[in-house]
Short mmCIF file of N, CA and C in Angstrom, two decimals:
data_model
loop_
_atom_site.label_atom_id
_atom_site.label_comp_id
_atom_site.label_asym_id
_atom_site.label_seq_id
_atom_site.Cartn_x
_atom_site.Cartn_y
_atom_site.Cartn_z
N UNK A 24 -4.89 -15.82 1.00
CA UNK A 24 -3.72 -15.77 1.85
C UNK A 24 -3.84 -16.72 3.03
N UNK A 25 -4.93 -16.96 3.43
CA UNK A 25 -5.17 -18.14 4.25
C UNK A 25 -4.67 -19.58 3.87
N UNK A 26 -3.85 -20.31 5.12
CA UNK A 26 -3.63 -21.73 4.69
C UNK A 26 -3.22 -22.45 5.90
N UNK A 27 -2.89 -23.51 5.89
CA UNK A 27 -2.26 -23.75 6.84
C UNK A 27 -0.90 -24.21 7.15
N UNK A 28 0.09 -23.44 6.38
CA UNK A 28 1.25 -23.44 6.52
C UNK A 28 2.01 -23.86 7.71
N UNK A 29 3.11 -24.57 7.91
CA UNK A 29 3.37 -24.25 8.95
C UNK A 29 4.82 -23.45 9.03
N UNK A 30 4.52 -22.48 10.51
CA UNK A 30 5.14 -20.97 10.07
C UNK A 30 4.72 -20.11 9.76
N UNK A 31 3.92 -20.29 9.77
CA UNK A 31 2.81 -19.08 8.83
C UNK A 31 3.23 -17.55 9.45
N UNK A 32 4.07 -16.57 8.78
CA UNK A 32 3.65 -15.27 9.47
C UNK A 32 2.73 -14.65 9.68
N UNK A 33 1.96 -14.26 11.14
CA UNK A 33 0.45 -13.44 10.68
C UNK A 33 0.62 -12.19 11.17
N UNK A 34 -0.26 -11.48 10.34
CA UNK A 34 -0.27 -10.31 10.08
C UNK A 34 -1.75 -9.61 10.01
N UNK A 35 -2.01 -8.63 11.28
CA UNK A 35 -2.98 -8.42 11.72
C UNK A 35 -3.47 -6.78 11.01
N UNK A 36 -4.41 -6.66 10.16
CA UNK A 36 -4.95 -5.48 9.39
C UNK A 36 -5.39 -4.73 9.84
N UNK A 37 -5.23 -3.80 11.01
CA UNK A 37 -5.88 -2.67 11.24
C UNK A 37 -6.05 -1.88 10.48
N UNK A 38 -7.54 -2.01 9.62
CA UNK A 38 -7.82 -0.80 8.72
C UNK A 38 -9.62 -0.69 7.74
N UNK A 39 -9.84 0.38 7.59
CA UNK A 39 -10.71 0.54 7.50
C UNK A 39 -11.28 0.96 5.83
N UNK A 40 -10.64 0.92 5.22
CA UNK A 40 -10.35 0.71 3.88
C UNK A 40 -10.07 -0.53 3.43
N UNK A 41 -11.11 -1.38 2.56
CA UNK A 41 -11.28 -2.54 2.18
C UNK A 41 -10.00 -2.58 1.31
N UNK A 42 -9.79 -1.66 0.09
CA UNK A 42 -9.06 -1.41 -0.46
C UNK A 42 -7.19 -1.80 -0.13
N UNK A 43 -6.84 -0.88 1.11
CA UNK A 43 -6.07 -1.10 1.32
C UNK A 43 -5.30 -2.76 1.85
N UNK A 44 -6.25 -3.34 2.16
CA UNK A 44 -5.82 -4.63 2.38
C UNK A 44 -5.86 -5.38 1.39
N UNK A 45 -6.60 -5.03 0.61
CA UNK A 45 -6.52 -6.10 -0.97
C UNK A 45 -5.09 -5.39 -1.32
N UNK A 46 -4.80 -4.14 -1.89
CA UNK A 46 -3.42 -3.77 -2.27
C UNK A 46 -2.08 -4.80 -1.51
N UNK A 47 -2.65 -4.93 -0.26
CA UNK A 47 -1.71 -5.31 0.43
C UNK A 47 -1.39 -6.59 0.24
N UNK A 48 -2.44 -7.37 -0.19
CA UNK A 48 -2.62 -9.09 -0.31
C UNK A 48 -2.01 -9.02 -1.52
N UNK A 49 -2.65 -8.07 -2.59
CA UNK A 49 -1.52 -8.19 -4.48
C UNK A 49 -0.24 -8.30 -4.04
N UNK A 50 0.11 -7.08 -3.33
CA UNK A 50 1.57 -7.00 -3.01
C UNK A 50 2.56 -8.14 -2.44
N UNK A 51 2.32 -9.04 -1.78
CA UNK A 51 2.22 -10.28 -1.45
C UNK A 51 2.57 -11.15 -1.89
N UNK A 52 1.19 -11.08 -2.71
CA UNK A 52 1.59 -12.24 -4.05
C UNK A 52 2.47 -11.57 -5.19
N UNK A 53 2.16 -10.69 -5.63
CA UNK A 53 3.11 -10.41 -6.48
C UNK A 53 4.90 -10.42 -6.42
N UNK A 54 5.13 -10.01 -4.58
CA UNK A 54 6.84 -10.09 -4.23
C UNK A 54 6.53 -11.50 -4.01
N UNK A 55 6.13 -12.71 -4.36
CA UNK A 55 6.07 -14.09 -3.37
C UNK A 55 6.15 -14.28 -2.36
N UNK A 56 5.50 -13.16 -1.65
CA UNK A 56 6.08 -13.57 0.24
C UNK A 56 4.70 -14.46 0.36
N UNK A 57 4.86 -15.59 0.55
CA UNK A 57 3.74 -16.95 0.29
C UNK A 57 3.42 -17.40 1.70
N UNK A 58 4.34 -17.20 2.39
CA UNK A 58 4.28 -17.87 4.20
C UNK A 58 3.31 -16.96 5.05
N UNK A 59 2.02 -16.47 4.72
CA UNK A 59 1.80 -14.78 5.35
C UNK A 59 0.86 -15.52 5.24
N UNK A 60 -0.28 -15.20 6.68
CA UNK A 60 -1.66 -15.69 7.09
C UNK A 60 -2.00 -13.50 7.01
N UNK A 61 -2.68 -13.41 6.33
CA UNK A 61 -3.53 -12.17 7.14
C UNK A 61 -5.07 -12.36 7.41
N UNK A 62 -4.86 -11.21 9.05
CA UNK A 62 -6.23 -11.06 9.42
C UNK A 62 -6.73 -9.80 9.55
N UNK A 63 -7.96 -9.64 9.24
CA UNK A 63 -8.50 -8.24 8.95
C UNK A 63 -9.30 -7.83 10.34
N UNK A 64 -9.31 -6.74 10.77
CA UNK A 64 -9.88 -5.89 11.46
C UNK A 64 -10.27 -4.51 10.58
N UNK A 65 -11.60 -4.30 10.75
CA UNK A 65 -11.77 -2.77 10.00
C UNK A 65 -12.16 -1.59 10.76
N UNK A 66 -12.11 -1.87 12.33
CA UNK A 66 -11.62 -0.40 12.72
C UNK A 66 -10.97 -1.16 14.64
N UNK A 67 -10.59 0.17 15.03
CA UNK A 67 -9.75 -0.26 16.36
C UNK A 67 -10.67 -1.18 17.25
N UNK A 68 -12.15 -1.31 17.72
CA UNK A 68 -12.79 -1.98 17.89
C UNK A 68 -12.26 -3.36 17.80
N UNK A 69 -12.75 -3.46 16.74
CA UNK A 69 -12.23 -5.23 16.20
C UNK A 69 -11.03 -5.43 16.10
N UNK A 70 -9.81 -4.91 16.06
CA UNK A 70 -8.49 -5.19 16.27
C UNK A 70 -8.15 -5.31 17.31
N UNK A 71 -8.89 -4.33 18.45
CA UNK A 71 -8.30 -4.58 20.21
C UNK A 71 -9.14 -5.67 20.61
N UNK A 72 -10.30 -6.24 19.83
CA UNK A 72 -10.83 -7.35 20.64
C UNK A 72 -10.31 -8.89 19.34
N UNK A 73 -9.62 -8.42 18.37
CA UNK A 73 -8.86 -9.28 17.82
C UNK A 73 -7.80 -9.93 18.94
N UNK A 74 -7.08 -8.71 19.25
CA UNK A 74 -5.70 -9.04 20.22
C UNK A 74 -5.88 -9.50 21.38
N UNK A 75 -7.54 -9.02 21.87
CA UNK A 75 -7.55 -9.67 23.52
C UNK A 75 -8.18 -10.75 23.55
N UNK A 76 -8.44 -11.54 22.17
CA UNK A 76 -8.92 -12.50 21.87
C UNK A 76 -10.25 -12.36 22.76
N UNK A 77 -10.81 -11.71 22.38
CA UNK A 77 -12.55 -11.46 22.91
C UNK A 77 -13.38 -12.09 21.85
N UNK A 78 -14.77 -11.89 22.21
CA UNK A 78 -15.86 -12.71 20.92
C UNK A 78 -15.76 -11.13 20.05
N UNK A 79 -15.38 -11.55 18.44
CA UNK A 79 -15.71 -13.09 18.12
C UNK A 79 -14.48 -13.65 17.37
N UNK A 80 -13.21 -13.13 18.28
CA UNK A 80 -12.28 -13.95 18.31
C UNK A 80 -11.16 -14.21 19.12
N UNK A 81 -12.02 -15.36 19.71
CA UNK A 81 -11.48 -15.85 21.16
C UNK A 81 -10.58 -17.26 20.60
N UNK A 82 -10.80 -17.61 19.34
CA UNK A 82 -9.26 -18.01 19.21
C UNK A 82 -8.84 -17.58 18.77
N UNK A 83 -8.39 -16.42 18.06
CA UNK A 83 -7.43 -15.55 17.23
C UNK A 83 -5.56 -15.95 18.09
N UNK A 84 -5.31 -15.95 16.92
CA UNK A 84 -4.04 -16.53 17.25
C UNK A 84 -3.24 -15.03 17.21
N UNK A 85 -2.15 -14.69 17.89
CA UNK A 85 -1.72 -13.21 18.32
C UNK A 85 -0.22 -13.96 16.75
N UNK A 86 -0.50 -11.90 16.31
CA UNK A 86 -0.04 -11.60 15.33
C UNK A 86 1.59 -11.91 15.35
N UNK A 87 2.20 -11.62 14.62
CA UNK A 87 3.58 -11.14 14.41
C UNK A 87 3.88 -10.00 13.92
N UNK A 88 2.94 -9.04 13.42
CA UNK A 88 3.34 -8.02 12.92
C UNK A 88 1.57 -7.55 12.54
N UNK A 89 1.92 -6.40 12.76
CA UNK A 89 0.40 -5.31 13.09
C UNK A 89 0.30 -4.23 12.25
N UNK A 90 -0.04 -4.55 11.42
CA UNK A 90 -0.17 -3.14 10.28
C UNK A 90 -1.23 -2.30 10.42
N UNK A 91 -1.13 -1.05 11.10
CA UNK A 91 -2.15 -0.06 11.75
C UNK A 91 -2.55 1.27 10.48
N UNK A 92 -3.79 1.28 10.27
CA UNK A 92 -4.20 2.78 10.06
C UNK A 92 -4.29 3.66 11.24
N UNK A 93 -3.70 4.65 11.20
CA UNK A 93 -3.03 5.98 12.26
C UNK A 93 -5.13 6.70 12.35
N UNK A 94 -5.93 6.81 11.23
CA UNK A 94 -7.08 7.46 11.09
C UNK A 94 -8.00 6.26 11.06
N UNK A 95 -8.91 5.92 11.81
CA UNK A 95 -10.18 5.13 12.14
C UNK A 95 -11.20 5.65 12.09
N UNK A 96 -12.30 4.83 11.67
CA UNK A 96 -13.27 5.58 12.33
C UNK A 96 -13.53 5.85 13.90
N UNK A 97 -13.10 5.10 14.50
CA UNK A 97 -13.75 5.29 16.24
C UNK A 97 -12.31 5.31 17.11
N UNK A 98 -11.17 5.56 16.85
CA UNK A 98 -10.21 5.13 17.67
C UNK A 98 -8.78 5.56 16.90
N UNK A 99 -8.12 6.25 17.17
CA UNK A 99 -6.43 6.97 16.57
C UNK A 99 -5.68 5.87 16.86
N UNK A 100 -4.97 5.42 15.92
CA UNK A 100 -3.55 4.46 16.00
C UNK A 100 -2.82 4.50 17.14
N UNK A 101 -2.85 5.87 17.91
CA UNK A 101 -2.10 6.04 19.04
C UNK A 101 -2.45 5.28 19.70
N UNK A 102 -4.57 5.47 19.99
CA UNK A 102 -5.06 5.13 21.34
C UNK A 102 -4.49 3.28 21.17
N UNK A 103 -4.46 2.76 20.03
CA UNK A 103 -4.34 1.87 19.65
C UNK A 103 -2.85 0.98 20.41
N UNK A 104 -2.08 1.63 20.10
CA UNK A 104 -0.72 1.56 20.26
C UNK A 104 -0.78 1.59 21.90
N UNK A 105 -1.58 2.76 22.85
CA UNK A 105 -1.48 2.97 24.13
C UNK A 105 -1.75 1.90 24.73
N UNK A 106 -2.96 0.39 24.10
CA UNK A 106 -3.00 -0.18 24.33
C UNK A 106 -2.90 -1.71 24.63
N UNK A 107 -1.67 -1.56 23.31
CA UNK A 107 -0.84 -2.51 23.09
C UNK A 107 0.14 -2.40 24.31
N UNK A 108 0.71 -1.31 24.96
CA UNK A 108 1.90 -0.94 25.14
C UNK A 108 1.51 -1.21 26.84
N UNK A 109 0.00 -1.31 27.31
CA UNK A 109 -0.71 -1.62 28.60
C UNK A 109 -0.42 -3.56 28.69
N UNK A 110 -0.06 -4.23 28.02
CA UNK A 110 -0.43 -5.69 27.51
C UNK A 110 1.26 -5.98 27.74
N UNK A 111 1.51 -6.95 28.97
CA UNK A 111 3.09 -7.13 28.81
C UNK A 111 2.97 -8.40 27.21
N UNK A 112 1.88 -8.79 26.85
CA UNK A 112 1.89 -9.92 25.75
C UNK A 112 2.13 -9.19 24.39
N UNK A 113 1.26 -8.44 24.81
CA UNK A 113 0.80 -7.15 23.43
C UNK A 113 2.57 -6.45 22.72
N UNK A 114 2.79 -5.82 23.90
CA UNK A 114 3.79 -5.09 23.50
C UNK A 114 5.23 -5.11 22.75
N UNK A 115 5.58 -6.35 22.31
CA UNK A 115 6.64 -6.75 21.87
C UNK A 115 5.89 -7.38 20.54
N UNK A 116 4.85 -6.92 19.91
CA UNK A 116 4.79 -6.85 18.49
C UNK A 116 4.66 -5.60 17.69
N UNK A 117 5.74 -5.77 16.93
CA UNK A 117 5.97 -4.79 15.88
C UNK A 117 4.93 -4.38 15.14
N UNK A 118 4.43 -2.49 15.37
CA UNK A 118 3.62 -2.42 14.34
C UNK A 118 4.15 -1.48 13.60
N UNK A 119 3.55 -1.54 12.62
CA UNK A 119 3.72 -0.28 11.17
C UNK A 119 2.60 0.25 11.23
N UNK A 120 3.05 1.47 11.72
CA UNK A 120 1.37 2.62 11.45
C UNK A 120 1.82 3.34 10.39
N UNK A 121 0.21 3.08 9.62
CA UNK A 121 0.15 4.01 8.47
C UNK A 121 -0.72 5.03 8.29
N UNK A 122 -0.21 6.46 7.69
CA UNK A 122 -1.08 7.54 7.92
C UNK A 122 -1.17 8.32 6.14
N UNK A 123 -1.78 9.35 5.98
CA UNK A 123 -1.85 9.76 4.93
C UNK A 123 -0.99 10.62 4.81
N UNK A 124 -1.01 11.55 5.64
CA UNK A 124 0.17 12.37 5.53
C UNK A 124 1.16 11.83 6.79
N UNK A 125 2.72 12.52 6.20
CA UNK A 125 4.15 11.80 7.06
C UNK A 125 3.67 12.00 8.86
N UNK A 126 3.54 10.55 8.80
CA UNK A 126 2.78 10.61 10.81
C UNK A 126 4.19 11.54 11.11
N UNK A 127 3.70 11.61 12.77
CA UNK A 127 5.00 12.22 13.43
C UNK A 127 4.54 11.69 14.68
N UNK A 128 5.41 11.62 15.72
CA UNK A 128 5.27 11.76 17.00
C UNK A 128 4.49 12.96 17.71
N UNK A 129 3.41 12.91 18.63
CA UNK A 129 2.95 13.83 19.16
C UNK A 129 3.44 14.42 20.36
N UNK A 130 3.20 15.74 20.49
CA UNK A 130 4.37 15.77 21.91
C UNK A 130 3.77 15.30 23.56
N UNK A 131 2.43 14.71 23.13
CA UNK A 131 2.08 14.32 24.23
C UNK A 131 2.09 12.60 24.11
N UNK A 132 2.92 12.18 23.35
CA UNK A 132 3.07 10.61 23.23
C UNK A 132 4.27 10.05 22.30
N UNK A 133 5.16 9.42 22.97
CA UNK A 133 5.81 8.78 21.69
C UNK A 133 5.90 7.69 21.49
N UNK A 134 6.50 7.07 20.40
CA UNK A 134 5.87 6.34 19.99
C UNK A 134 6.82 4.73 20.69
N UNK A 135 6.86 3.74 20.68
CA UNK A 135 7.39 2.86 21.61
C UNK A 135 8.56 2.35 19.98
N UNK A 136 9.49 1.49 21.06
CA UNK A 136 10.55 1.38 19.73
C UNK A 136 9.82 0.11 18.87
N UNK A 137 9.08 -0.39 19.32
CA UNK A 137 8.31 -1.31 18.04
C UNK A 137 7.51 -0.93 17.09
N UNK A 138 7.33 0.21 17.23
CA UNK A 138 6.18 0.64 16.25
C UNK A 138 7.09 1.33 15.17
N UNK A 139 6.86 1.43 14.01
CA UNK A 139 7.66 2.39 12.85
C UNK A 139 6.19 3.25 12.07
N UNK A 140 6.77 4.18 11.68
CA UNK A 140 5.80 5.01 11.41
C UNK A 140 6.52 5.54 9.34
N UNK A 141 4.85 5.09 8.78
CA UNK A 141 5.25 4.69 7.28
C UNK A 141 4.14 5.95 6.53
N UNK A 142 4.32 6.38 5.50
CA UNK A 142 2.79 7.03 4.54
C UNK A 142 2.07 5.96 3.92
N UNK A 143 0.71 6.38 3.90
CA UNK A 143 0.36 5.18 3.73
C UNK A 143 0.22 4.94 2.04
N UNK A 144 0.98 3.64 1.55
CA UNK A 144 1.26 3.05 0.68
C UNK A 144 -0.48 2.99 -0.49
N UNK A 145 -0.53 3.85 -1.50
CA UNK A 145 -1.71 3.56 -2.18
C UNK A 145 -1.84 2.65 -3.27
N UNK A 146 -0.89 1.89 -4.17
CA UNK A 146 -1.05 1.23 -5.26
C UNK A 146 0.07 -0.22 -4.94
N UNK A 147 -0.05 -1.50 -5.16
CA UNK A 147 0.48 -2.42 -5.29
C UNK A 147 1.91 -2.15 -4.69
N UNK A 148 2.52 -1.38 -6.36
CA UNK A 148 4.00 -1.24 -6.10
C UNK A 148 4.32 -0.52 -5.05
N UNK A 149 3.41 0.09 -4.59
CA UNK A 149 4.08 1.00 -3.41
C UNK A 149 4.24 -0.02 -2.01
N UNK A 150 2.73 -0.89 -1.91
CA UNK A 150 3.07 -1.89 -1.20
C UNK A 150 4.18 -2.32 -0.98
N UNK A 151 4.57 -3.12 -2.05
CA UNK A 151 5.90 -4.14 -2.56
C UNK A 151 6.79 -2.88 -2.01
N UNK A 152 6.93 -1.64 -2.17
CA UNK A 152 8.18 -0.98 -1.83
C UNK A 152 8.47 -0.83 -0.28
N UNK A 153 7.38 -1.18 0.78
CA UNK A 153 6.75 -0.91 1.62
C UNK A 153 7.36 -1.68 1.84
N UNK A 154 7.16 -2.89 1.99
CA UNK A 154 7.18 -4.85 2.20
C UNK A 154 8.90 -4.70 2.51
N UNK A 155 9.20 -4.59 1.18
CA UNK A 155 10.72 -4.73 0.49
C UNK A 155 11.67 -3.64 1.72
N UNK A 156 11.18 -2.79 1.98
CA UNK A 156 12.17 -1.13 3.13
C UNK A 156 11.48 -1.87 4.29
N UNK A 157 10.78 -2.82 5.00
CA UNK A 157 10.57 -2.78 6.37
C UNK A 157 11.03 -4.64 6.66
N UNK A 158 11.25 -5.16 5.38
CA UNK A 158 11.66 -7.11 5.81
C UNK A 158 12.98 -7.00 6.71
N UNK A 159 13.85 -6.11 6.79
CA UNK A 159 15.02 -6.13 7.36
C UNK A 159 14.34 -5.63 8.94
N UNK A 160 13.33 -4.65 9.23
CA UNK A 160 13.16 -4.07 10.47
C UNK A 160 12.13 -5.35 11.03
N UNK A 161 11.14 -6.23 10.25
CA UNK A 161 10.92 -6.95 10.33
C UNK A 161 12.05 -8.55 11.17
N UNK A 162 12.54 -9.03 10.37
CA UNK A 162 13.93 -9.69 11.37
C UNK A 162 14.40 -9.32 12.11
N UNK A 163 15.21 -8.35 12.20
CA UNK A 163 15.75 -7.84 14.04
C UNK A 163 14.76 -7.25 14.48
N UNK A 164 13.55 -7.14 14.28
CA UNK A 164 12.43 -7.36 15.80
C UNK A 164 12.16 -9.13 15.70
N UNK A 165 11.18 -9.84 14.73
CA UNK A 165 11.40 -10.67 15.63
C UNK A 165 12.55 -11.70 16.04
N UNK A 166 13.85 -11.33 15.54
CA UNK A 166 14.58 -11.65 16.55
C UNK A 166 14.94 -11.59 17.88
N UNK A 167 14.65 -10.02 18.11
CA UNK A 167 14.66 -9.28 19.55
C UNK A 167 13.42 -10.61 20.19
N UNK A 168 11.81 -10.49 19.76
CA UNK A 168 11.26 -11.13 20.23
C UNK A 168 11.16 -12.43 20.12
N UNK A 169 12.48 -13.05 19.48
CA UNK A 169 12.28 -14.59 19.90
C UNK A 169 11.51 -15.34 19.31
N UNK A 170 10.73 -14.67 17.97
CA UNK A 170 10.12 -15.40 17.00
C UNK A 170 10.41 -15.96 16.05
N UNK A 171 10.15 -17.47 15.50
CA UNK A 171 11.05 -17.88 13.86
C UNK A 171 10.82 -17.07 12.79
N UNK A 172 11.84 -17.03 12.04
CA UNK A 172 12.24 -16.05 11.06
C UNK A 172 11.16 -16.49 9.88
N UNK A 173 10.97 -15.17 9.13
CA UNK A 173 10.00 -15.78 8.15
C UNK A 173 10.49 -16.75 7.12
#
């Protein structure tokens, strides 16, 4: 999925299941969405020092779209999200948190209007069904944020 397109949408992997990001890369290729850089993080650790471009990636180029596991090992999607939402840079990228069972809002947090909350997708096609129900929520955010269209 790496290239150097130009345009490239990137798309930042919060997740801790090797698995799930390969599903996600078939899915990909299989709908032809071909313009997609992804980068992997495998737990909140390496995704918040993905985003603050810390070592050991201090050039990481900031995402367009943030695909979160809600369950980590060291860190909840929330705390995740709390700290996107601290970042005036951070906060105007759209994430999709994914959980095993139907997330919900907690009543001690909700959730910001960029984030959408999905089950998490286990086989290819579910991907692709995934991909296919969020490309529209995908465009009117980054339209809202002023980003080129994929």
């Amino acid at each position: 999925m790496r290239g150097a397109v130009k345009n490239t949408f990137k798309i930042l992997t919060i997740e801790d299941d090797i698995a799930q990001t390969e599903a996600l890369k078939e899915a990909l290729t299989v709908a032809q969405i071909i313009c997609v850089e992804i980068f992997e993080a495998e737990d909140g650790e390496q995704g918040t020092a993905f985003l603050n471009q810390e070592y050991p990636f201090v050039d990481a180029p900031q995402p367009d779209l943030i695909f979160l596991s809600n369950h980590l090992p060291d860190m909840s999607g929330e705390e995740i999200i709390k700290g996107l939402q601290r970042d005036r840079r951070l906060q105007i990228i759209p994430v999709a948190l994914f959980s095993e069972e139907t997330p919900r809002p907690s009543k001690n947090f909700s959730f910001p209007p960029n984030c959408h909350l999905f089950k998490r997708p286990k086989t290819c096609d579910e991907w692709i069904y995934v991909l296919r129900c969020i490309e529209d929520v995908w465009v009117s955010l980054l339209n809202m944020a002023g980003k080129p269209l994929i």
